[in-house]
Coordinates of C-alpha atoms and ligand atoms in Angstrom, one line a residue:
X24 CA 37.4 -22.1 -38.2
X25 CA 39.9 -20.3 -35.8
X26 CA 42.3 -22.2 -33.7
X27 CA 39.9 -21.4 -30.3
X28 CA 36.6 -23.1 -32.5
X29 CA 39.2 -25.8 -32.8
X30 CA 40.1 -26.2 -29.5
X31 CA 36.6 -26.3 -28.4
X32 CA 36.1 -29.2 -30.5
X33 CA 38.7 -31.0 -29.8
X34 CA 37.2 -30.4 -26.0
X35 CA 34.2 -32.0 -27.0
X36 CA 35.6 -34.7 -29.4
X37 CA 33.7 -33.5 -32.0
X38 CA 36.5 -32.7 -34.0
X39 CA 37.0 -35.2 -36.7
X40 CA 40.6 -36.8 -37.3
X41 CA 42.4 -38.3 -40.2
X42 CA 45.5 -40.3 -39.6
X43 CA 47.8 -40.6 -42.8
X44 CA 49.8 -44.0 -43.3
X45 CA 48.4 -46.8 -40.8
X46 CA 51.7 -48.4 -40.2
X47 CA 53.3 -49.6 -36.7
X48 CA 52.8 -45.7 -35.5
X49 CA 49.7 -44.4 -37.5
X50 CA 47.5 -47.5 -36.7
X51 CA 47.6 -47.3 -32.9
X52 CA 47.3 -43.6 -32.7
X53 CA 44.5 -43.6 -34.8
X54 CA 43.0 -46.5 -32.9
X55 CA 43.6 -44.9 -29.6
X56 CA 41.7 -42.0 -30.8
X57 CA 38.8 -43.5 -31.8
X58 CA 38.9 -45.0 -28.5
X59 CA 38.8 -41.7 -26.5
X60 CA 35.9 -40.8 -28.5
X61 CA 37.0 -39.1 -31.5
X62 CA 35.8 -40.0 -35.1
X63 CA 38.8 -41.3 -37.1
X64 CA 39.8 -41.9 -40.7
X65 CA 42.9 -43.9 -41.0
X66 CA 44.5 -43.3 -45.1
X67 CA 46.4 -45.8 -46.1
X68 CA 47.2 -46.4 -49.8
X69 CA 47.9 -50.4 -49.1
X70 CA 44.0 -51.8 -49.7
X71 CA 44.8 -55.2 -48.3
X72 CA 45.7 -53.6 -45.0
X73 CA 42.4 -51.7 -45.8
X74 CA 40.5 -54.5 -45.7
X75 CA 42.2 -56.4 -42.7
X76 CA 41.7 -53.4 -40.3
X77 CA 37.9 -52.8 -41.9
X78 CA 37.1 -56.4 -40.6
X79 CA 38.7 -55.6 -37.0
X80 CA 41.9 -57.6 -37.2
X81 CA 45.2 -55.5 -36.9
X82 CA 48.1 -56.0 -39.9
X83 CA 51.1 -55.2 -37.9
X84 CA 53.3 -58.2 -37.3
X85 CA 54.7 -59.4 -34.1
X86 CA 53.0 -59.3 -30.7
X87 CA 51.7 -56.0 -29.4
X88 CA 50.1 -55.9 -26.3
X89 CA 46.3 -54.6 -26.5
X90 CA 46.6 -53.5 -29.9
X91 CA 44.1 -56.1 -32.1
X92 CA 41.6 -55.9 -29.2
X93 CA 41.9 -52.0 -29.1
X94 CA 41.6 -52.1 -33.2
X95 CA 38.5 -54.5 -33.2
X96 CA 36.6 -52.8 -30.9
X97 CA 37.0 -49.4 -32.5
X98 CA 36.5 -51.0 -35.7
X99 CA 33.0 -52.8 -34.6
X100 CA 31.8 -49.5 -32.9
X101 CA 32.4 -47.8 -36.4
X102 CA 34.8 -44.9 -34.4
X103 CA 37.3 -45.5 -36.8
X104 CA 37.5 -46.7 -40.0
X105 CA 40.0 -47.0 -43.0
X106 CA 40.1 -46.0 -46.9
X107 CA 42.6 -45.4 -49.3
X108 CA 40.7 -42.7 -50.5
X109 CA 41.9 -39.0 -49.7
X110 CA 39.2 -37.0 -50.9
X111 CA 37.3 -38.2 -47.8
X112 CA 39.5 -36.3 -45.6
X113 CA 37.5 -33.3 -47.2
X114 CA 35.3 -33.0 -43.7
X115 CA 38.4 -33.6 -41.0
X116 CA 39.6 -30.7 -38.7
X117 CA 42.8 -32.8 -37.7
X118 CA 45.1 -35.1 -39.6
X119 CA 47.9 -36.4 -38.2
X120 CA 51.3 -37.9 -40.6
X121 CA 52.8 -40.9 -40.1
X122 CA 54.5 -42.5 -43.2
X123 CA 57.9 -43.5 -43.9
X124 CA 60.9 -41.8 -44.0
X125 CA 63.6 -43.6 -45.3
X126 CA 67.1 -42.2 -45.9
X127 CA 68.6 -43.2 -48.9
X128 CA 72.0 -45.2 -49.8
X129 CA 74.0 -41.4 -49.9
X130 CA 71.9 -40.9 -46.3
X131 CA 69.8 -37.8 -47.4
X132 CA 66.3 -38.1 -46.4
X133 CA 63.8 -39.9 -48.8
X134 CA 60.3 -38.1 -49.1
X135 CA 58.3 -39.7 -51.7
X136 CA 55.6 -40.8 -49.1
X137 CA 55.8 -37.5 -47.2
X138 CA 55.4 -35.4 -50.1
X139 CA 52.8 -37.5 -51.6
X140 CA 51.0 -37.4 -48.7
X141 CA 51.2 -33.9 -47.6
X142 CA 50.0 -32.3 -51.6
X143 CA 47.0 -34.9 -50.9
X144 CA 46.2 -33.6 -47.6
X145 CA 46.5 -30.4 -49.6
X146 CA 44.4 -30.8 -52.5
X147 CA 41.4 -31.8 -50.2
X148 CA 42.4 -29.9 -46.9
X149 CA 39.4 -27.7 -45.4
X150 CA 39.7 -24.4 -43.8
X151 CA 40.9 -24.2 -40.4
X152 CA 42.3 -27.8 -40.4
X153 CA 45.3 -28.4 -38.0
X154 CA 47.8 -30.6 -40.0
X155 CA 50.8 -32.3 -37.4
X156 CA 53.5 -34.5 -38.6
X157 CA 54.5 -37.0 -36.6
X158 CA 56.7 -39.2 -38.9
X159 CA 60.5 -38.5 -37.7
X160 CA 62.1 -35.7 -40.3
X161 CA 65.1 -34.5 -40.6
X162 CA 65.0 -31.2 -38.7
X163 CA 64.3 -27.9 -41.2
X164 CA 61.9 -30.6 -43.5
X165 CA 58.6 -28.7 -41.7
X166 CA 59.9 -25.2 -42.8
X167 CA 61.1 -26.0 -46.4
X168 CA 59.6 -28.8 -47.3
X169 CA 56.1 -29.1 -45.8
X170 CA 54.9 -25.5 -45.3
X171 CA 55.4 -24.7 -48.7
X172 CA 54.2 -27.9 -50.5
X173 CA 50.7 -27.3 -48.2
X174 CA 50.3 -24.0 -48.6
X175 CA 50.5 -24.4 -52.7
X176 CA 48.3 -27.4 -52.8
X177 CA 45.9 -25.6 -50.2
X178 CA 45.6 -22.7 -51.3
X179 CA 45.5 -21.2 -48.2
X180 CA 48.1 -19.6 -45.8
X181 CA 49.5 -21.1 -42.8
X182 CA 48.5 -19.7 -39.4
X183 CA 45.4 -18.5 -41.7
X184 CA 44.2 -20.8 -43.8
X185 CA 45.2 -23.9 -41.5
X186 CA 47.7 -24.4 -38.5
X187 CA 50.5 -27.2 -39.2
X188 CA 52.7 -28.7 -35.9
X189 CA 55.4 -31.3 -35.7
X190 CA 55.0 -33.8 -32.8
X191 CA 57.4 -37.3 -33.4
X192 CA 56.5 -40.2 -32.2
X193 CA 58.6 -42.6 -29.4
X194 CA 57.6 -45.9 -30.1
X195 CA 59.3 -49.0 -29.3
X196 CA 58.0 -52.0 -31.6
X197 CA 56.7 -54.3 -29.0
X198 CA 55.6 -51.7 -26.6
X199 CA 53.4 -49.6 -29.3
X200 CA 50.1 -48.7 -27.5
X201 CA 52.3 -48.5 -23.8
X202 CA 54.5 -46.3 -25.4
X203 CA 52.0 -44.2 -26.6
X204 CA 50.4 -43.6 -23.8
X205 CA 52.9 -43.4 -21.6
X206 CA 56.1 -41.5 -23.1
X207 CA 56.7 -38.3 -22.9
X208 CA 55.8 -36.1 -26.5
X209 CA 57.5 -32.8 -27.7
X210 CA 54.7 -30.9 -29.3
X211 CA 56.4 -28.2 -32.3
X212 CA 53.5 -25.8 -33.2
X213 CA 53.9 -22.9 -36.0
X214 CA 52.3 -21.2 -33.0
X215 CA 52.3 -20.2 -29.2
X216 CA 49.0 -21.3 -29.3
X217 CA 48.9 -23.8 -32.1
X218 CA 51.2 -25.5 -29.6
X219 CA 48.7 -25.3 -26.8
X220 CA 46.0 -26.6 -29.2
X221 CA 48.0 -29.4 -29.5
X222 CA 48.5 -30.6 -26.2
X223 CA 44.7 -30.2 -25.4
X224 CA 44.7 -33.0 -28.6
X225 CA 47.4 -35.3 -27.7
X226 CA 46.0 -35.2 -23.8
X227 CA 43.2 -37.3 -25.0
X228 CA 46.0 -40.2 -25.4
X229 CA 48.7 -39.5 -23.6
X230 CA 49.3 -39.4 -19.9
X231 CA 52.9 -38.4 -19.5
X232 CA 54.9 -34.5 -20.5
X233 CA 53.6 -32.4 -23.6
X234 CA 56.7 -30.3 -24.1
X235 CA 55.4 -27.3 -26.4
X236 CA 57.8 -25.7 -28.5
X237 CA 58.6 -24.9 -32.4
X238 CA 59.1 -26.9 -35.4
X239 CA 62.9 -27.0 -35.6
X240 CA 63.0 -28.0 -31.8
X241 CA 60.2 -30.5 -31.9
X242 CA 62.5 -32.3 -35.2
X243 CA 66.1 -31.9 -33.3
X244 CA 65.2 -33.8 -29.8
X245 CA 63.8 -36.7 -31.8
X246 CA 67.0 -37.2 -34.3
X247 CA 69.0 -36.2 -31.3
X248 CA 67.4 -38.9 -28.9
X249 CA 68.1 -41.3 -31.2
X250 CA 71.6 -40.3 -32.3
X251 CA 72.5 -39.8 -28.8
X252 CA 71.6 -43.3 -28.7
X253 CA 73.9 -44.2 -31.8
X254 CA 77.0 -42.6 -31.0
X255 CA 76.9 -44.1 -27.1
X256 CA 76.5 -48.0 -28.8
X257 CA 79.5 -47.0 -31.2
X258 CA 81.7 -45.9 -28.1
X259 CA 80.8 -49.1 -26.4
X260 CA 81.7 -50.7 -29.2
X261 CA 85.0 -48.8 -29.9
X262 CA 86.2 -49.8 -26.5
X263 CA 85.5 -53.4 -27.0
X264 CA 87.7 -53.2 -30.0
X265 CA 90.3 -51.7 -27.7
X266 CA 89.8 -54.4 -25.3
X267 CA 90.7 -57.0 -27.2
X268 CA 93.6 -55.6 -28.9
X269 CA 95.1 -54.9 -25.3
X270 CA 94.1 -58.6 -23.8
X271 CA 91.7 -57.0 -21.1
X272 CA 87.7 -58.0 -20.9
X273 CA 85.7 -54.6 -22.1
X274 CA 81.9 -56.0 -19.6
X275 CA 84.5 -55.7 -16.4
X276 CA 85.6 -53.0 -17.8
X277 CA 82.0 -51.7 -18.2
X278 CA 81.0 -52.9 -14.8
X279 CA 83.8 -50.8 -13.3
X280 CA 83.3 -47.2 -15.4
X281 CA 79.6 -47.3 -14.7
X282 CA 80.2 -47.4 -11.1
X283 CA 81.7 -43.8 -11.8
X284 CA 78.8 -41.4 -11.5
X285 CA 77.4 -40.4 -14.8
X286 CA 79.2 -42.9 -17.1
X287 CA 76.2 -45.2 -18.0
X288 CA 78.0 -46.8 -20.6
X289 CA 75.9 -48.9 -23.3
X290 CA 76.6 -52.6 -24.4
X291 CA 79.6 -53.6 -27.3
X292 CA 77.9 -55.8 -29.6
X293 CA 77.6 -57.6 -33.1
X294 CA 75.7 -54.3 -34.4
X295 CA 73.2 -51.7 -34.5
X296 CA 69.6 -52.8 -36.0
X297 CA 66.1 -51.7 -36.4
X298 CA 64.0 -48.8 -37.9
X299 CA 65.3 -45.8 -35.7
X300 CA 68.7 -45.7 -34.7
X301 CA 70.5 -46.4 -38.2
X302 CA 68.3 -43.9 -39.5
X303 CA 67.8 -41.0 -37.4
X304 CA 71.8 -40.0 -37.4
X305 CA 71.9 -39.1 -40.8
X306 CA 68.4 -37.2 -41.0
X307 CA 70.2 -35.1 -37.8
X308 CA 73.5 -35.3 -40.1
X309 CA 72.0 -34.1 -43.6
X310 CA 69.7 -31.1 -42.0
X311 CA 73.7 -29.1 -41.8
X312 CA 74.9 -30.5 -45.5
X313 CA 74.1 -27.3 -47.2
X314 CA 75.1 -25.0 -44.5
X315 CA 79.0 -26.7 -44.8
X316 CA 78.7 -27.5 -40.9
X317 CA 81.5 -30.1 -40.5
X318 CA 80.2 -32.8 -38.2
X319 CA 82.8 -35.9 -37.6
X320 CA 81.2 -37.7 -34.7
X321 CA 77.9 -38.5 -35.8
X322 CA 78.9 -40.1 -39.0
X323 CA 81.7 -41.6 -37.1
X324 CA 79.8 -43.6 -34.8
X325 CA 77.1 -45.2 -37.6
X326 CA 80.2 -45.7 -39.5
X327 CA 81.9 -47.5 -35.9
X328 CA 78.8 -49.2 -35.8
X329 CA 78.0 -50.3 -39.3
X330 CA 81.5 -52.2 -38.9
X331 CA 80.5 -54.3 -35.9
X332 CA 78.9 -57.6 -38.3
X333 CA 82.3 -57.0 -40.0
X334 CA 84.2 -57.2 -37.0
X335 CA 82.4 -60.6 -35.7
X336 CA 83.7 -61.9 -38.8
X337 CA 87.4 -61.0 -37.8
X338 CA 86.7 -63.3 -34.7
X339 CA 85.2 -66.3 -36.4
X340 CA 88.0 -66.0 -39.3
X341 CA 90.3 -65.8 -36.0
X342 CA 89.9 -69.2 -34.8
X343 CA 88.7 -70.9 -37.9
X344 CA 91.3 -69.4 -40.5
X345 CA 89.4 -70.0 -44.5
X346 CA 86.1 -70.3 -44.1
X347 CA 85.5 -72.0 -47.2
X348 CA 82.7 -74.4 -47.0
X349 CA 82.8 -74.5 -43.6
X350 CA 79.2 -74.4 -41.8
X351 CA 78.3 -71.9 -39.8
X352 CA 75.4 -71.3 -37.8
X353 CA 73.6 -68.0 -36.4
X354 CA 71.7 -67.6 -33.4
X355 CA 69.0 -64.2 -34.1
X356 CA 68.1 -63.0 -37.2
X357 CA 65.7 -60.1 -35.5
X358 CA 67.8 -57.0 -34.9
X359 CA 66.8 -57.4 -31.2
X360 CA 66.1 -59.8 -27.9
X361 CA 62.8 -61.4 -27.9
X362 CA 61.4 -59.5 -30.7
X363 CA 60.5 -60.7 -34.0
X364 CA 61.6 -57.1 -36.1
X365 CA 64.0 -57.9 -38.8
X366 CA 65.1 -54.5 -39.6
X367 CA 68.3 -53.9 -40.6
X368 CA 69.4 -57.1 -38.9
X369 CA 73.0 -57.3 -38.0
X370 CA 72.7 -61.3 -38.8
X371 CA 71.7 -60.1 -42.5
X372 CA 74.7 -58.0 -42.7
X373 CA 77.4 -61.3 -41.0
X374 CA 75.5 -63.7 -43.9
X375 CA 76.1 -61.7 -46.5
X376 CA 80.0 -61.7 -45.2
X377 CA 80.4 -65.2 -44.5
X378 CA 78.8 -66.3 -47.5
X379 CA 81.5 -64.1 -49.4
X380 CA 83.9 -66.2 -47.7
X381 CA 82.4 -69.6 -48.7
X382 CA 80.5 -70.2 -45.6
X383 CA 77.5 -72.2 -45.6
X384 CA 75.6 -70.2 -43.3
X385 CA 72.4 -71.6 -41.1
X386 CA 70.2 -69.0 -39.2
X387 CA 68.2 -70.1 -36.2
X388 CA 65.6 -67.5 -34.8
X389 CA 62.9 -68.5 -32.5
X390 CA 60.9 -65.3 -33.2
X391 CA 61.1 -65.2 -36.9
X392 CA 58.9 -67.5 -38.7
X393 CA 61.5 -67.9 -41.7
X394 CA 64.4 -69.3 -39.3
X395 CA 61.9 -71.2 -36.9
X396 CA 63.7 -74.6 -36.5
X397 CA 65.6 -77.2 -34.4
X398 CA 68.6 -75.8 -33.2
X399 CA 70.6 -78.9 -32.6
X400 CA 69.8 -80.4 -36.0
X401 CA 70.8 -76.9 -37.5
X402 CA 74.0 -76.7 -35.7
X403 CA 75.1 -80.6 -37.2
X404 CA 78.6 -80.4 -38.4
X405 CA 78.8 -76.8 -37.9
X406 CA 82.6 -75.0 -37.3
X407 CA 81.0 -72.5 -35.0
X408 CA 78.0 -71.2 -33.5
X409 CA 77.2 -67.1 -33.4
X410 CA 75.6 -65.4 -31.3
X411 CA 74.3 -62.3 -33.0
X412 CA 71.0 -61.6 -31.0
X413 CA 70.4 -62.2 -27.5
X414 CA 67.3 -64.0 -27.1
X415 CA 66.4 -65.0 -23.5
X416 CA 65.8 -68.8 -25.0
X417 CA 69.7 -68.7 -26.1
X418 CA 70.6 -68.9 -22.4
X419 CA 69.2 -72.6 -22.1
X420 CA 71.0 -73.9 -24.7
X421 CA 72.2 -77.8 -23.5
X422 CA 76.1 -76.8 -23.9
X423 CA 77.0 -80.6 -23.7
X424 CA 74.9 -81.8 -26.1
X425 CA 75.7 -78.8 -28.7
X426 CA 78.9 -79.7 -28.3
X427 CA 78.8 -83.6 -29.3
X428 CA 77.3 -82.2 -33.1
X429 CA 79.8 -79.6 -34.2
X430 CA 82.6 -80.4 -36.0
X431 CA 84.4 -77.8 -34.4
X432 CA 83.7 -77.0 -30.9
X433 CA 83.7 -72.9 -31.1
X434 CA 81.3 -70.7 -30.0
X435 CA 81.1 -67.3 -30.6
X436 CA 79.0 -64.8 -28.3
X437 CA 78.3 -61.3 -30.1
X438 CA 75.8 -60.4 -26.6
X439 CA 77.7 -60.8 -24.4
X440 CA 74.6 -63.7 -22.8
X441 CA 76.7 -66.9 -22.4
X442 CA 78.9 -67.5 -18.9
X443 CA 82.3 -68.2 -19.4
X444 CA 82.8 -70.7 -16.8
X445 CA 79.6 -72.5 -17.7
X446 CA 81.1 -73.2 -21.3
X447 CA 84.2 -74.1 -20.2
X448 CA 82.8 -76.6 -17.9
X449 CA 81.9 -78.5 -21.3
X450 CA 85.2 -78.6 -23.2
X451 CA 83.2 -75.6 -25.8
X452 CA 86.0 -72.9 -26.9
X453 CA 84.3 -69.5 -26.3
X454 CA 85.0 -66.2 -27.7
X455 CA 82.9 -63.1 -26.2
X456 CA 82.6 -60.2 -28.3
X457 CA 85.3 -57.7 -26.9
X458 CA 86.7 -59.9 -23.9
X459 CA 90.3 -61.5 -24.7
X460 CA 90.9 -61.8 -21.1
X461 CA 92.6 -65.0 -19.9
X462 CA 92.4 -63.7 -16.1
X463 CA 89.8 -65.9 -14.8
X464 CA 87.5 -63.0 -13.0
X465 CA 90.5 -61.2 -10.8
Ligands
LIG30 N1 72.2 -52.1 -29.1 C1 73.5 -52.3 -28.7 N2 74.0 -51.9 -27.5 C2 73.2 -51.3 -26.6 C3 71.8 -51.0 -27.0 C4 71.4 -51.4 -28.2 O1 74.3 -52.9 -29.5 O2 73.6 -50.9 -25.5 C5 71.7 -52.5 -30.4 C6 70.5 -53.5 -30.3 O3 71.0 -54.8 -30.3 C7 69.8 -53.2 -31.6 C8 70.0 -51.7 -31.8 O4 71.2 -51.3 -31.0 O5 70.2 -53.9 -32.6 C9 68.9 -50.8 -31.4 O6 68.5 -51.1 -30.1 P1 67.6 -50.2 -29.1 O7 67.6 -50.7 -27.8 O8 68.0 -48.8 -29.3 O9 66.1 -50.4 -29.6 P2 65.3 -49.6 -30.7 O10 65.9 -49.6 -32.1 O11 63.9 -50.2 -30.7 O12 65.3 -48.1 -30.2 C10 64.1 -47.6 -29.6 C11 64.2 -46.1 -29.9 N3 62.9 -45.6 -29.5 C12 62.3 -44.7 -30.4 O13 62.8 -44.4 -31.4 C13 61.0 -44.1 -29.9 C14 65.2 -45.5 -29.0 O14 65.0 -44.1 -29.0 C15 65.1 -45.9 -27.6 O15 66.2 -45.4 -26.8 C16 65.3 -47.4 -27.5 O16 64.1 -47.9 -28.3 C17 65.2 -47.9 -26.1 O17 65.5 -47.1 -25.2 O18 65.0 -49.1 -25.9

């Protein structure tokens, strides 16, 4: 089948789709498909999420917005339907990539899944069959990693054979099917027109810009995006350092430098979490390794920002000198407001420190079942409160009564959330992540 037979089945939705790895990306894709008409296949090699999304339900955790509706009602109408089973990707004309991509402790990229997952595609891949990748890679993985495995699995040439494209997903968790629909996709096709193809696919789902272009741009803007990202939190967070060590208060400073035109500076605070943004830096970072490209900056900044849970540690060891067997309790486990995603949690990181000091540590998090609790009782005989993750419900804490169980009264605010003058009001000490200001508000 040529590319054009291809695009005029896609026109119709007759061409049939396989999505690899049903996790927080590949299941709403694959469901969003089905629901503009196409027949899917969603592969996943996990049977008990086989079997939750073959009775309709949805296994992602946390609440997304539309997505166990939109997954039982392509489910029920039989659109889509999943197997672990890859030789029943024999009769598909698209398959889309979405597993993991984990970077390992010496930051190089991880491809276990990928490469699994791409000789399987291979082994059963049909002639004509547009293969896209849209797990996040680090850039250069398309041209030496997964042309050559699919091509020597296949059989068959690429551009020939089959057509293979690169399109990286921007998905926020909480926001998955919004997202998906409505941000903007770069589309990286081994072709002019395997690009075009592309976009006539991807406009079935997705409302906003289809940027076409090649492979190694389509991998550089998403590692970029998201390094870009990184390196802005780690300057915040460099100047917050700064801030204390001269006395001054780094949010007026903030205030102030983003009333300069162009200077949207980010937040300072107790550290960088989640699935992308410690991540995506070092794929971007290990694509130069081999070509002796000296980078500083971008290792600089997830180094400036691994060091911020270390650094909140500085300020409670501050005002409470030894920590041993002192009781300390954390506000947010989830690496981000109002969200129940625990990935690479800064919390995780300032309990594993404390308890290396003798800390008895107590986590509160209203989002994340383990750490459910009351916060008062939690907070009994406690040295000091921390703030690590800014959930909204943190701002109607009852200061007073807080104050009347610790045995110390110290708060600590890694967010930046709590008012100064509030606190003060109840006789609570509070120290704010990159403010040593003693000038009340000049
Ligand atoms: N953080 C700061 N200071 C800031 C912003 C974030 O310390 O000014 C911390 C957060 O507390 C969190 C971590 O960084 O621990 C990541 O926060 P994030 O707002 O970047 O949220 P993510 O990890 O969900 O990033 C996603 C990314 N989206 C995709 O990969 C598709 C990222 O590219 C987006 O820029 C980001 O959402 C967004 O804009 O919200």
């Amino acid at each position: 089948m040529s590319l054009l037979e291809l695009r005029s089945k896609i026109e119709d939705k007759t061409a049939r789709i396989a999505v690899v790895g049903l996790g927080y990306v590949g299941l709403p894709v694959a469901a969003l498909f089905a629901k503009a008409g196409f027949d899917v296949l969603g592969i996943e090699i996990r049977q008990d999420r086989v079997d939750c999304i073959n009775s309709g339900l949805s296994p992602i955790e946390g609440n997304e917005p539309g997505l166990s509706e939109l997954i039982r009602s392509v489910v029920s109408s039989k659109a889509f339907r999943a197997t672990p089973d890859f030789t029943l990707t024999r009769d598909r004309h698209i398959i889309l990539i979405n597993v993991e991509t984990p970077v390992t402790e010496e930051h190089m990229p991880e491809y276990q899944a990928l490469r699994s997952a791409v000789k399987s595609i291979g082994e059963n891949l049909i002639k004509g069959a547009l293969v896209i990748v849209e797990s996040t890679i680090m850039p250069g993985t398309m041209e030496h990693i997964v042309l050559p495995l699919l091509e020597e699995t296949s059989g068959m040439k690429c551009g020939q054979g089959f057509f293979l494209g690169n399109c990286p997903e921007r998905v926020m968790p909480g926001k998955l099917i919004d997202n998906l629909q409505n941000m903007s996709r770069v589309v990286g096709g081994d072709s002019a027109v395997a690009a075009s193809v592309m976009k006539d696919l991807y406009r079935h789902i997705v409302r906003a810009d289809l940027d076409a272009t090649d492979w190694i741009t389509a991998e550089l803007v998403k590692t970029v995006e998201n390094s870009y990202r990184d390196v802005q939190i780690a300057f915040a967070n460099e100047v917050a350092i700064i801030c204390e060590a001269l006395g001054a208060d780094v949010w007026r400073v903030r205030d102030l430098v983003r009333k300069s035109p162009g200077r949207e500076m980010l937040k300072p605070g107790a550290g960088v979490g989640g699935h992308c943004i410690p991540k995506d830096p070092w794929l971007l970072a290990s694509s130069v390794r081999e070509s002796h490209v000296n980078i500083r900056l971008i290792p600089a900044a997830r180094e400036v920002n691994l060091l911020m849970p270390a650094h909140m540690l500085n300020l409670i060891r501050k005002s409470l000198g030894n920590l041993n067997e002192k009781k300390i309790l954390l506000l947010g486990y989830a690496y981000l407001e109002n969200s129940d995603d625990i990935r690479n949690s800064p919390a995780e990181s300032l309990r594993i420190l404390l308890s290396k000091e003798g800390a008895q540590v107590a986590i509160h998090d209203p989002f994340v079942r383990e750490f459910f609790g009351d916060l008062y009782q939690m907070a009994m005989d406690c040295y000091a409160v921390v703030l690590v993750t800014a959930h909204t419900e943190y701002n109607q804490i009852d200061f007073k009564k807080l104050k009347g169980l610790l045995k110390q009264p110290l708060l600590i605010d890694g967010r930046h959330l709590w008012d100064s003058s509030q606190i003060q009001e109840t006789g609570l000490e509070l120290v704010t992540l990159g403010d040593a200001s003693r000038s009340e508000g000049l």
